[in-house]
Amino acid sequence: MRRTTMREALAAQQPLLSPLAHDALSARLIELAGFKSFNIGGSALLAARHALPDIGLIGVADMVDGIRDIARASRLPFMADADDGYGDVKSVYRTVRAYEEIGVGGFLIEDQDRDRKQQRADKAAAVADEAVIEAKLKAALAARASRETLVIGRTDAYGALGLDAALRRADRFLALGADGLFIAGLRTEQDYETVGCRFKGTLLSAAMFEGGDTPWLTPAVLGEMGFNQVSFPVSLLLRAIAAMHDGLDALQAHGAGTTPLAPFAAAKSARDTLDKAVDLAAWRRIEAEHVPRTESPHRAGQP
């Protein structure tokens, strides 16, 4: 079955809601839940796959390996983090070609300085020179094989240099031909309104983080402001981490004999969801169709 494109997903839902998948199972669950797309972010993928922070420790091969596993698990279109292209313009070319080969429908190229990279954009310490990020965006646009592959210009200048610098860079990204924008790390609702008003009509992404200092705005409000994609970078991962942490604490207490562990009340529904997510029934059908039946030890006519 053909994977739909990000443009098709954006046309089907406004604003387009895109949870972040951190592994293959989360991508499959996102699809089963009825979402039309997902995103893949470096922070969540690296935490889930390698238990590493997203502070410039990995390269394109690490990202491609992780994204490939996720892409195989779902037919939904998705956008992926491409960081700064993992090097110079040659590396950008390599990244774009590798991403397209594994099904990435759009990617974000950012200007945060890799040597001082922070996990949260609102904490960005420094950004690359404008000439550097512009050259990388030009390379990304030239490298893509299909116009359906969206090139999103991401600037982290807001955290390091302020809103005016971020707006100026975003203007330049569009002038270069970027398909859309992500101005990362906005800290106030007024800043979101300013960005939405200025770039309304552009493919404009917003990211809603939980547990930080940035606003928590509804998709409807963001859509009215002018944003047409809303991602949730840590919503699934944080809930999964909290559940595993609580479960492990309960198992420790059970083992120590201090607090007996009650059987998980939702075990049956969780198991059913897991079996559906891993497509157990389909694999069992294949097994039944192709594995010969075992002959009965009591053949016809024998006692």
PDB file of C-alpha atoms in Angstrom:
ATOM      1  CA  MET A   1       0.000   0.000   0.000  1.00  0.00           C
ATOM      2  CA  ARG A   2       1.312   3.426  -0.972  1.00  0.00           C
ATOM      3  CA  ARG A   3       2.349   5.700   1.850  1.00  0.00           C
ATOM      4  CA  THR A   4       0.373   8.943   1.599  1.00  0.00           C
ATOM      5  CA  THR A   5       2.361  12.166   1.418  1.00  0.00           C
ATOM      6  CA  MET A   6       2.700  14.862   4.041  1.00  0.00           C
ATOM      7  CA  ARG A   7       0.922  17.262   1.667  1.00  0.00           C
ATOM      8  CA  GLU A   8      -2.050  14.892   1.558  1.00  0.00           C
ATOM      9  CA  ALA A   9      -2.084  14.610   5.336  1.00  0.00           C
ATOM     10  CA  LEU A  10      -1.939  18.398   5.715  1.00  0.00           C
ATOM     11  CA  ALA A  11      -4.848  18.756   3.308  1.00  0.00           C
ATOM     12  CA  ALA A  12      -6.899  16.180   5.226  1.00  0.00           C
ATOM     13  CA  GLN A  13      -6.672  17.805   8.669  1.00  0.00           C
ATOM     14  CA  GLN A  14      -6.201  21.404   9.773  1.00  0.00           C
ATOM     15  CA  PRO A  15      -4.203  21.744  11.851  1.00  0.00           C
ATOM     16  CA  LEU A  16      -2.528  18.384  11.330  1.00  0.00           C
ATOM     17  CA  LEU A  17      -1.875  16.638  14.657  1.00  0.00           C
ATOM     18  CA  SER A  18       1.417  14.750  14.736  1.00  0.00           C
ATOM     19  CA  PRO A  19       2.451  12.822  17.847  1.00  0.00           C
ATOM     20  CA  LEU A  20       6.120  11.869  17.949  1.00  0.00           C
ATOM     21  CA  ALA A  21       6.981   8.212  17.490  1.00  0.00           C
ATOM     22  CA  HIS A  22      10.095   7.188  19.406  1.00  0.00           C
ATOM     23  CA  ASP A  23      10.142   3.569  18.203  1.00  0.00           C
ATOM     24  CA  ALA A  24       8.350   1.132  15.906  1.00  0.00           C
ATOM     25  CA  LEU A  25       5.705   0.165  18.457  1.00  0.00           C
ATOM     26  CA  SER A  26       4.733   3.769  19.187  1.00  0.00           C
ATOM     27  CA  ALA A  27       4.431   4.448  15.441  1.00  0.00           C
ATOM     28  CA  ARG A  28       2.107   1.454  15.027  1.00  0.00           C
ATOM     29  CA  LEU A  29      -0.008   2.584  17.982  1.00  0.00           C
ATOM     30  CA  ILE A  30      -0.259   6.107  16.559  1.00  0.00           C
ATOM     31  CA  GLU A  31      -1.598   4.642  13.320  1.00  0.00           C
ATOM     32  CA  LEU A  32      -4.063   2.358  15.123  1.00  0.00           C
ATOM     33  CA  ALA A  33      -5.309   5.363  17.125  1.00  0.00           C
ATOM     34  CA  GLY A  34      -6.392   7.029  13.885  1.00  0.00           C
ATOM     35  CA  PHE A  35      -3.844   9.825  13.488  1.00  0.00           C
ATOM     36  CA  LYS A  36      -3.001  10.899   9.951  1.00  0.00           C
ATOM     37  CA  SER A  37       0.738  11.444  10.463  1.00  0.00           C
ATOM     38  CA  PHE A  38       3.519  11.410  13.005  1.00  0.00           C
ATOM     39  CA  ASN A  39       6.880  13.046  13.522  1.00  0.00           C
ATOM     40  CA  ILE A  40      10.216  11.579  14.538  1.00  0.00           C
ATOM     41  CA  GLY A  41      12.350  13.766  16.781  1.00  0.00           C
ATOM     42  CA  GLY A  42      15.978  13.274  17.635  1.00  0.00           C
ATOM     43  CA  SER A  43      15.531  13.621  21.403  1.00  0.00           C
ATOM     44  CA  ALA A  44      12.856  10.949  21.777  1.00  0.00           C
ATOM     45  CA  LEU A  45      14.457   8.532  19.311  1.00  0.00           C
ATOM     46  CA  LEU A  46      17.902   8.770  20.914  1.00  0.00           C
ATOM     47  CA  ALA A  47      16.499   8.377  24.406  1.00  0.00           C
ATOM     48  CA  ALA A  48      14.455   5.305  23.451  1.00  0.00           C
ATOM     49  CA  ARG A  49      17.014   3.644  21.186  1.00  0.00           C
ATOM     50  CA  HIS A  50      20.342   4.522  22.815  1.00  0.00           C
ATOM     51  CA  ALA A  51      19.550   6.121  26.211  1.00  0.00           C
ATOM     52  CA  LEU A  52      21.461   9.202  25.021  1.00  0.00           C
ATOM     53  CA  PRO A  53      20.661  12.915  25.257  1.00  0.00           C
ATOM     54  CA  ASP A  54      20.158  14.937  22.079  1.00  0.00           C
ATOM     55  CA  ILE A  55      23.206  17.168  22.414  1.00  0.00           C
ATOM     56  CA  GLY A  56      25.063  16.477  19.176  1.00  0.00           C
ATOM     57  CA  LEU A  57      26.351  13.004  20.039  1.00  0.00           C
ATOM     58  CA  ILE A  58      25.079  11.130  16.983  1.00  0.00           C
ATOM     59  CA  GLY A  59      25.305  11.244  13.206  1.00  0.00           C
ATOM     60  CA  VAL A  60      23.231  10.503  10.150  1.00  0.00           C
ATOM     61  CA  ALA A  61      23.774   6.722  10.287  1.00  0.00           C
ATOM     62  CA  ASP A  62      22.331   6.558  13.811  1.00  0.00           C
ATOM     63  CA  MET A  63      19.269   8.532  12.760  1.00  0.00           C
ATOM     64  CA  VAL A  64      18.727   6.544   9.559  1.00  0.00           C
ATOM     65  CA  ASP A  65      18.890   3.233  11.424  1.00  0.00           C
ATOM     66  CA  GLY A  66      16.320   4.393  13.963  1.00  0.00           C
ATOM     67  CA  ILE A  67      14.009   6.015  11.423  1.00  0.00           C
ATOM     68  CA  ARG A  68      14.103   2.945   9.159  1.00  0.00           C
ATOM     69  CA  ASP A  69      12.737   0.720  11.936  1.00  0.00           C
ATOM     70  CA  ILE A  70       9.947   3.195  12.642  1.00  0.00           C
ATOM     71  CA  ALA A  71       9.089   3.679   8.968  1.00  0.00           C
ATOM     72  CA  ARG A  72       8.669  -0.068   8.458  1.00  0.00           C
ATOM     73  CA  ALA A  73       6.074  -0.239  11.224  1.00  0.00           C
ATOM     74  CA  SER A  74       3.565   2.210   9.735  1.00  0.00           C
ATOM     75  CA  ARG A  75       2.239   3.416   6.400  1.00  0.00           C
ATOM     76  CA  LEU A  76       1.466   6.881   7.746  1.00  0.00           C
ATOM     77  CA  PRO A  77       3.391   9.814   6.294  1.00  0.00           C
ATOM     78  CA  PHE A  78       5.894  11.363   8.656  1.00  0.00           C
ATOM     79  CA  MET A  79       8.404  14.139   9.100  1.00  0.00           C
ATOM     80  CA  ALA A  80      11.770  13.589  10.736  1.00  0.00           C
ATOM     81  CA  ASP A  81      14.353  15.668  12.510  1.00  0.00           C
ATOM     82  CA  ALA A  82      17.483  16.146  10.400  1.00  0.00           C
ATOM     83  CA  ASP A  83      19.259  18.356  12.957  1.00  0.00           C
ATOM     84  CA  ASP A  84      21.881  20.487  11.185  1.00  0.00           C
ATOM     85  CA  GLY A  85      22.394  17.945   8.395  1.00  0.00           C
ATOM     86  CA  TYR A  86      25.124  16.204  10.422  1.00  0.00           C
ATOM     87  CA  GLY A  87      28.018  18.102   8.896  1.00  0.00           C
ATOM     88  CA  ASP A  88      28.628  20.380   5.929  1.00  0.00           C
ATOM     89  CA  VAL A  89      26.612  20.661   2.706  1.00  0.00           C
ATOM     90  CA  LYS A  90      27.941  17.291   1.510  1.00  0.00           C
ATOM     91  CA  SER A  91      26.524  15.698   4.634  1.00  0.00           C
ATOM     92  CA  VAL A  92      23.213  17.444   3.992  1.00  0.00           C
ATOM     93  CA  TYR A  93      23.073  15.837   0.541  1.00  0.00           C
ATOM     94  CA  ARG A  94      23.792  12.424   2.049  1.00  0.00           C
ATOM     95  CA  THR A  95      21.170  12.908   4.749  1.00  0.00           C
ATOM     96  CA  VAL A  96      18.441  13.946   2.327  1.00  0.00           C
ATOM     97  CA  ARG A  97      19.073  11.041  -0.021  1.00  0.00           C
ATOM     98  CA  ALA A  98      19.176   8.534   2.835  1.00  0.00           C
ATOM     99  CA  TYR A  99      15.987   9.932   4.361  1.00  0.00           C
ATOM    100  CA  GLU A 100      14.062   9.774   1.096  1.00  0.00           C
ATOM    101  CA  GLU A 101      15.170   6.175   0.510  1.00  0.00           C
ATOM    102  CA  ILE A 102      13.567   5.045   3.781  1.00  0.00           C
ATOM    103  CA  GLY A 103      10.297   6.928   3.302  1.00  0.00           C
ATOM    104  CA  VAL A 104      10.716  10.243   5.116  1.00  0.00           C
ATOM    105  CA  GLY A 105       8.011  12.591   3.827  1.00  0.00           C
ATOM    106  CA  GLY A 106       9.531  15.781   5.179  1.00  0.00           C
ATOM    107  CA  PHE A 107      12.428  16.855   7.348  1.00  0.00           C
ATOM    108  CA  LEU A 108      13.591  19.812   9.391  1.00  0.00           C
ATOM    109  CA  ILE A 109      17.022  21.388   8.938  1.00  0.00           C
ATOM    110  CA  GLU A 110      17.999  23.531  11.924  1.00  0.00           C
ATOM    111  CA  ASP A 111      20.492  26.275  12.669  1.00  0.00           C
ATOM    112  CA  GLN A 112      21.331  25.471  16.297  1.00  0.00           C
ATOM    113  CA  ASP A 113      25.106  25.327  16.859  1.00  0.00           C
ATOM    114  CA  ARG A 114      26.013  21.638  17.183  1.00  0.00           C
ATOM    115  CA  ASP A 115      28.968  22.284  19.508  1.00  0.00           C
ATOM    116  CA  ARG A 116      26.641  23.870  22.085  1.00  0.00           C
ATOM    117  CA  LYS A 117      23.430  22.048  21.200  1.00  0.00           C
ATOM    118  CA  GLN A 118      20.645  22.004  23.791  1.00  0.00           C
ATOM    119  CA  GLN A 119      17.727  19.568  23.939  1.00  0.00           C
ATOM    120  CA  ARG A 120      15.151  22.326  24.416  1.00  0.00           C
ATOM    121  CA  ALA A 121      15.041  25.009  21.733  1.00  0.00           C
ATOM    122  CA  ASP A 122      14.004  27.704  24.209  1.00  0.00           C
ATOM    123  CA  LYS A 123      17.353  27.045  25.931  1.00  0.00           C
ATOM    124  CA  ALA A 124      19.398  27.341  22.707  1.00  0.00           C
ATOM    125  CA  ALA A 125      22.809  28.813  23.495  1.00  0.00           C
ATOM    126  CA  ALA A 126      23.973  29.648  19.974  1.00  0.00           C
ATOM    127  CA  VAL A 127      23.027  29.352  16.324  1.00  0.00           C
ATOM    128  CA  ALA A 128      25.107  28.981  13.186  1.00  0.00           C
ATOM    129  CA  ASP A 129      25.836  31.972  10.988  1.00  0.00           C
ATOM    130  CA  GLU A 130      23.038  32.819   8.577  1.00  0.00           C
ATOM    131  CA  ALA A 131      25.249  32.001   5.589  1.00  0.00           C
ATOM    132  CA  VAL A 132      25.846  28.479   6.944  1.00  0.00           C
ATOM    133  CA  ILE A 133      22.197  27.546   7.446  1.00  0.00           C
ATOM    134  CA  GLU A 134      21.223  29.132   4.135  1.00  0.00           C
ATOM    135  CA  ALA A 135      23.813  27.048   2.293  1.00  0.00           C
ATOM    136  CA  LYS A 136      22.488  23.903   3.986  1.00  0.00           C
ATOM    137  CA  LEU A 137      18.902  24.689   3.063  1.00  0.00           C
ATOM    138  CA  LYS A 138      19.918  25.279  -0.540  1.00  0.00           C
ATOM    139  CA  ALA A 139      21.742  21.942  -0.532  1.00  0.00           C
ATOM    140  CA  ALA A 140      18.713  20.155   0.952  1.00  0.00           C
ATOM    141  CA  LEU A 141      16.389  21.601  -1.679  1.00  0.00           C
ATOM    142  CA  ALA A 142      18.782  20.601  -4.458  1.00  0.00           C
ATOM    143  CA  ALA A 143      19.342  17.105  -3.065  1.00  0.00           C
ATOM    144  CA  ARG A 144      15.729  15.927  -2.749  1.00  0.00           C
ATOM    145  CA  ALA A 145      14.546  13.612  -5.495  1.00  0.00           C
ATOM    146  CA  SER A 146      10.859  14.487  -5.107  1.00  0.00           C
ATOM    147  CA  ARG A 147       9.058  17.765  -4.624  1.00  0.00           C
ATOM    148  CA  GLU A 148       6.689  15.836  -2.373  1.00  0.00           C
ATOM    149  CA  THR A 149       9.496  15.609   0.191  1.00  0.00           C
ATOM    150  CA  LEU A 150       8.986  18.692   2.329  1.00  0.00           C
ATOM    151  CA  VAL A 151      11.998  20.743   3.378  1.00  0.00           C
ATOM    152  CA  ILE A 152      11.228  22.659   6.566  1.00  0.00           C
ATOM    153  CA  GLY A 153      13.524  25.429   7.689  1.00  0.00           C
ATOM    154  CA  ARG A 154      13.891  25.385  11.466  1.00  0.00           C
ATOM    155  CA  THR A 155      15.449  28.249  13.378  1.00  0.00           C
ATOM    156  CA  ASP A 156      16.448  28.108  17.033  1.00  0.00           C
ATOM    157  CA  ALA A 157      17.483  31.775  16.959  1.00  0.00           C
ATOM    158  CA  TYR A 158      14.613  32.763  19.267  1.00  0.00           C
ATOM    159  CA  GLY A 159      16.285  31.259  22.337  1.00  0.00           C
ATOM    160  CA  ALA A 160      19.735  32.609  21.521  1.00  0.00           C
ATOM    161  CA  LEU A 161      19.067  35.942  19.798  1.00  0.00           C
ATOM    162  CA  GLY A 162      15.381  36.809  20.285  1.00  0.00           C
ATOM    163  CA  LEU A 163      12.213  36.921  18.213  1.00  0.00           C
ATOM    164  CA  ASP A 164      13.292  39.533  15.664  1.00  0.00           C
ATOM    165  CA  ALA A 165      16.348  37.503  14.670  1.00  0.00           C
ATOM    166  CA  ALA A 166      14.217  34.354  14.377  1.00  0.00           C
ATOM    167  CA  LEU A 167      11.663  36.129  12.177  1.00  0.00           C
ATOM    168  CA  ARG A 168      14.398  37.488   9.938  1.00  0.00           C
ATOM    169  CA  ARG A 169      15.881  34.040   9.460  1.00  0.00           C
ATOM    170  CA  ALA A 170      12.460  32.534   8.761  1.00  0.00           C
ATOM    171  CA  ASP A 171      11.814  35.167   6.091  1.00  0.00           C
ATOM    172  CA  ARG A 172      15.087  34.221   4.473  1.00  0.00           C
ATOM    173  CA  PHE A 173      14.291  30.487   4.589  1.00  0.00           C
ATOM    174  CA  LEU A 174      11.095  31.097   2.639  1.00  0.00           C
ATOM    175  CA  ALA A 175      12.908  33.291   0.127  1.00  0.00           C
ATOM    176  CA  LEU A 176      15.316  30.417  -0.504  1.00  0.00           C
ATOM    177  CA  GLY A 177      12.418  28.098  -1.320  1.00  0.00           C
ATOM    178  CA  ALA A 178      11.785  26.181   1.925  1.00  0.00           C
ATOM    179  CA  ASP A 179       8.388  24.468   1.949  1.00  0.00           C
ATOM    180  CA  GLY A 180       7.623  25.465   5.513  1.00  0.00           C
ATOM    181  CA  LEU A 181       8.870  26.891   8.782  1.00  0.00           C
ATOM    182  CA  PHE A 182       9.378  25.901  12.384  1.00  0.00           C
ATOM    183  CA  ILE A 183      10.380  28.712  14.733  1.00  0.00           C
ATOM    184  CA  ALA A 184      11.419  26.723  17.762  1.00  0.00           C
ATOM    185  CA  GLY A 185      11.227  27.550  21.454  1.00  0.00           C
ATOM    186  CA  LEU A 186       8.565  30.274  21.516  1.00  0.00           C
ATOM    187  CA  ARG A 187       7.909  31.178  25.163  1.00  0.00           C
ATOM    188  CA  THR A 188       4.700  33.234  25.161  1.00  0.00           C
ATOM    189  CA  GLU A 189       1.268  33.081  23.580  1.00  0.00           C
ATOM    190  CA  GLN A 190       1.890  36.529  22.121  1.00  0.00           C
ATOM    191  CA  ASP A 191       4.982  35.229  20.341  1.00  0.00           C
ATOM    192  CA  TYR A 192       2.899  32.438  18.804  1.00  0.00           C
ATOM    193  CA  GLU A 193       0.348  35.008  17.659  1.00  0.00           C
ATOM    194  CA  THR A 194       3.097  37.146  16.126  1.00  0.00           C
ATOM    195  CA  VAL A 195       4.610  34.219  14.228  1.00  0.00           C
ATOM    196  CA  GLY A 196       1.224  32.902  13.116  1.00  0.00           C
ATOM    197  CA  CYS A 197       0.110  36.300  11.818  1.00  0.00           C
ATOM    198  CA  ARG A 198       3.356  36.959   9.975  1.00  0.00           C
ATOM    199  CA  PHE A 199       3.514  33.606   8.211  1.00  0.00           C
ATOM    200  CA  LYS A 200      -0.168  32.718   7.847  1.00  0.00           C
ATOM    201  CA  GLY A 201      -0.663  30.772   4.628  1.00  0.00           C
ATOM    202  CA  THR A 202       2.773  29.163   4.938  1.00  0.00           C
ATOM    203  CA  LEU A 203       3.261  25.582   6.099  1.00  0.00           C
ATOM    204  CA  LEU A 204       3.875  26.565   9.695  1.00  0.00           C
ATOM    205  CA  SER A 205       4.637  24.066  12.465  1.00  0.00           C
ATOM    206  CA  ALA A 206       4.241  24.392  16.212  1.00  0.00           C
ATOM    207  CA  ALA A 207       5.505  22.044  18.927  1.00  0.00           C
ATOM    208  CA  MET A 208       3.720  21.688  22.244  1.00  0.00           C
ATOM    209  CA  PHE A 209       5.962  20.609  25.120  1.00  0.00           C
ATOM    210  CA  GLU A 210       4.632  19.451  28.468  1.00  0.00           C
ATOM    211  CA  GLY A 211       6.305  20.231  31.756  1.00  0.00           C
ATOM    212  CA  GLY A 212       8.344  23.231  30.615  1.00  0.00           C
ATOM    213  CA  ASP A 213       8.123  27.000  30.571  1.00  0.00           C
ATOM    214  CA  THR A 214       6.525  27.262  27.131  1.00  0.00           C
ATOM    215  CA  PRO A 215       2.755  27.770  26.610  1.00  0.00           C
ATOM    216  CA  TRP A 216       0.355  24.847  26.302  1.00  0.00           C
ATOM    217  CA  LEU A 217      -2.041  25.881  23.530  1.00  0.00           C
ATOM    218  CA  THR A 218      -4.798  23.800  21.972  1.00  0.00           C
ATOM    219  CA  PRO A 219      -4.609  22.742  18.321  1.00  0.00           C
ATOM    220  CA  ALA A 220      -7.756  24.793  17.632  1.00  0.00           C
ATOM    221  CA  VAL A 221      -6.160  27.966  19.010  1.00  0.00           C
ATOM    222  CA  LEU A 222      -2.941  27.353  17.087  1.00  0.00           C
ATOM    223  CA  GLY A 223      -4.918  26.724  13.915  1.00  0.00           C
ATOM    224  CA  GLU A 224      -6.698  30.040  14.309  1.00  0.00           C
ATOM    225  CA  MET A 225      -3.336  31.741  14.741  1.00  0.00           C
ATOM    226  CA  GLY A 226      -2.097  30.334  11.428  1.00  0.00           C
ATOM    227  CA  PHE A 227      -0.271  27.135  12.360  1.00  0.00           C
ATOM    228  CA  ASN A 228      -1.211  24.126  10.235  1.00  0.00           C
ATOM    229  CA  GLN A 229       0.783  21.379  11.920  1.00  0.00           C
ATOM    230  CA  VAL A 230       1.023  20.736  15.659  1.00  0.00           C
ATOM    231  CA  SER A 231       3.470  18.166  17.005  1.00  0.00           C
ATOM    232  CA  PHE A 232       3.769  16.782  20.533  1.00  0.00           C
ATOM    233  CA  PRO A 233       7.468  15.969  20.968  1.00  0.00           C
ATOM    234  CA  VAL A 234       7.461  14.245  24.368  1.00  0.00           C
ATOM    235  CA  SER A 235       3.827  13.521  25.223  1.00  0.00           C
ATOM    236  CA  LEU A 236       3.998   9.773  24.502  1.00  0.00           C
ATOM    237  CA  LEU A 237       7.524   9.237  25.763  1.00  0.00           C
ATOM    238  CA  LEU A 238       7.004  11.026  29.087  1.00  0.00           C
ATOM    239  CA  ARG A 239       3.863   9.024  29.812  1.00  0.00           C
ATOM    240  CA  ALA A 240       5.642   5.784  28.922  1.00  0.00           C
ATOM    241  CA  ILE A 241       8.601   6.692  31.155  1.00  0.00           C
ATOM    242  CA  ALA A 242       6.312   7.562  34.069  1.00  0.00           C
ATOM    243  CA  ALA A 243       4.412   4.288  33.709  1.00  0.00           C
ATOM    244  CA  MET A 244       7.606   2.210  33.569  1.00  0.00           C
ATOM    245  CA  HIS A 245       9.129   4.079  36.511  1.00  0.00           C
ATOM    246  CA  ASP A 246       6.021   3.523  38.647  1.00  0.00           C
ATOM    247  CA  GLY A 247       5.834  -0.123  37.592  1.00  0.00           C
ATOM    248  CA  LEU A 248       9.463  -0.751  38.499  1.00  0.00           C
ATOM    249  CA  ASP A 249       9.040   0.912  41.893  1.00  0.00           C
ATOM    250  CA  ALA A 250       6.035  -1.312  42.546  1.00  0.00           C
ATOM    251  CA  LEU A 251       7.999  -4.423  41.552  1.00  0.00           C
ATOM    252  CA  GLN A 252      10.847  -3.434  43.882  1.00  0.00           C
ATOM    253  CA  ALA A 253       8.425  -3.010  46.771  1.00  0.00           C
ATOM    254  CA  HIS A 254       6.789  -6.340  45.892  1.00  0.00           C
ATOM    255  CA  GLY A 255      10.138  -8.097  45.877  1.00  0.00           C
ATOM    256  CA  ALA A 256      11.121  -6.506  49.185  1.00  0.00           C
ATOM    257  CA  GLY A 257       7.862  -7.642  50.731  1.00  0.00           C
ATOM    258  CA  THR A 258       6.823  -4.136  51.757  1.00  0.00           C
ATOM    259  CA  THR A 259       3.892  -3.623  49.389  1.00  0.00           C
ATOM    260  CA  PRO A 260       2.340  -6.609  47.575  1.00  0.00           C
ATOM    261  CA  LEU A 261       1.909  -5.995  43.849  1.00  0.00           C
ATOM    262  CA  ALA A 262      -1.691  -6.187  42.742  1.00  0.00           C
ATOM    263  CA  PRO A 263      -2.151  -7.669  39.241  1.00  0.00           C
ATOM    264  CA  PHE A 264      -2.427  -4.962  36.591  1.00  0.00           C
ATOM    265  CA  ALA A 265      -6.145  -4.247  36.244  1.00  0.00           C
ATOM    266  CA  ALA A 266      -5.880  -3.325  32.565  1.00  0.00           C
ATOM    267  CA  ALA A 267      -3.644  -6.262  31.636  1.00  0.00           C
ATOM    268  CA  LYS A 268      -6.215  -7.882  29.319  1.00  0.00           C
ATOM    269  CA  SER A 269      -6.950  -4.728  27.309  1.00  0.00           C
ATOM    270  CA  ALA A 270      -3.250  -3.816  27.180  1.00  0.00           C
ATOM    271  CA  ARG A 271      -2.378  -7.298  25.927  1.00  0.00           C
ATOM    272  CA  ASP A 272      -5.117  -7.105  23.302  1.00  0.00           C
ATOM    273  CA  THR A 273      -3.794  -3.724  22.140  1.00  0.00           C
ATOM    274  CA  LEU A 274      -0.260  -5.082  21.980  1.00  0.00           C
ATOM    275  CA  ASP A 275      -1.359  -8.147  19.991  1.00  0.00           C
ATOM    276  CA  LYS A 276      -3.143  -5.866  17.543  1.00  0.00           C
ATOM    277  CA  ALA A 277      -0.167  -3.530  17.267  1.00  0.00           C
ATOM    278  CA  VAL A 278       2.229  -6.363  16.439  1.00  0.00           C
ATOM    279  CA  ASP A 279      -0.356  -7.839  14.021  1.00  0.00           C
ATOM    280  CA  LEU A 280      -0.299 -11.218  15.767  1.00  0.00           C
ATOM    281  CA  ALA A 281      -3.450 -12.498  14.037  1.00  0.00           C
ATOM    282  CA  ALA A 282      -1.994 -11.895  10.565  1.00  0.00           C
ATOM    283  CA  TRP A 283       1.192 -13.792  11.423  1.00  0.00           C
ATOM    284  CA  ARG A 284      -0.856 -16.676  12.814  1.00  0.00           C
ATOM    285  CA  ARG A 285      -2.877 -16.803   9.575  1.00  0.00           C
ATOM    286  CA  ILE A 286       0.346 -17.060   7.561  1.00  0.00           C
ATOM    287  CA  GLU A 287       1.507 -19.829   9.839  1.00  0.00           C
ATOM    288  CA  ALA A 288      -1.773 -21.717   9.455  1.00  0.00           C
ATOM    289  CA  GLU A 289      -1.740 -21.394   5.648  1.00  0.00           C
ATOM    290  CA  HIS A 290       1.802 -22.620   5.099  1.00  0.00           C
ATOM    291  CA  VAL A 291       2.638 -25.055   7.887  1.00  0.00           C
ATOM    292  CA  PRO A 292       1.432 -28.629   7.111  1.00  0.00           C
ATOM    293  CA  ARG A 293      -1.012 -30.070   9.576  1.00  0.00           C
ATOM    294  CA  THR A 294       0.394 -32.732  11.856  1.00  0.00           C
ATOM    295  CA  GLU A 295      -0.977 -36.139  10.852  1.00  0.00           C
ATOM    296  CA  SER A 296      -3.034 -37.853  13.507  1.00  0.00           C
ATOM    297  CA  PRO A 297      -1.318 -40.899  15.083  1.00  0.00           C
ATOM    298  CA  HIS A 298      -4.582 -42.848  14.727  1.00  0.00           C
ATOM    299  CA  ARG A 299      -5.037 -43.338  10.977  1.00  0.00           C
ATOM    300  CA  ALA A 300      -8.275 -44.404   9.414  1.00  0.00           C
ATOM    301  CA  GLY A 301      -8.752 -48.176   9.709  1.00  0.00           C
ATOM    302  CA  GLN A 302      -6.290 -48.552  12.582  1.00  0.00           C
ATOM    303  CA  PRO A 303      -7.412 -49.411  16.099  1.00  0.00           C
TER     304      PRO A 303
END
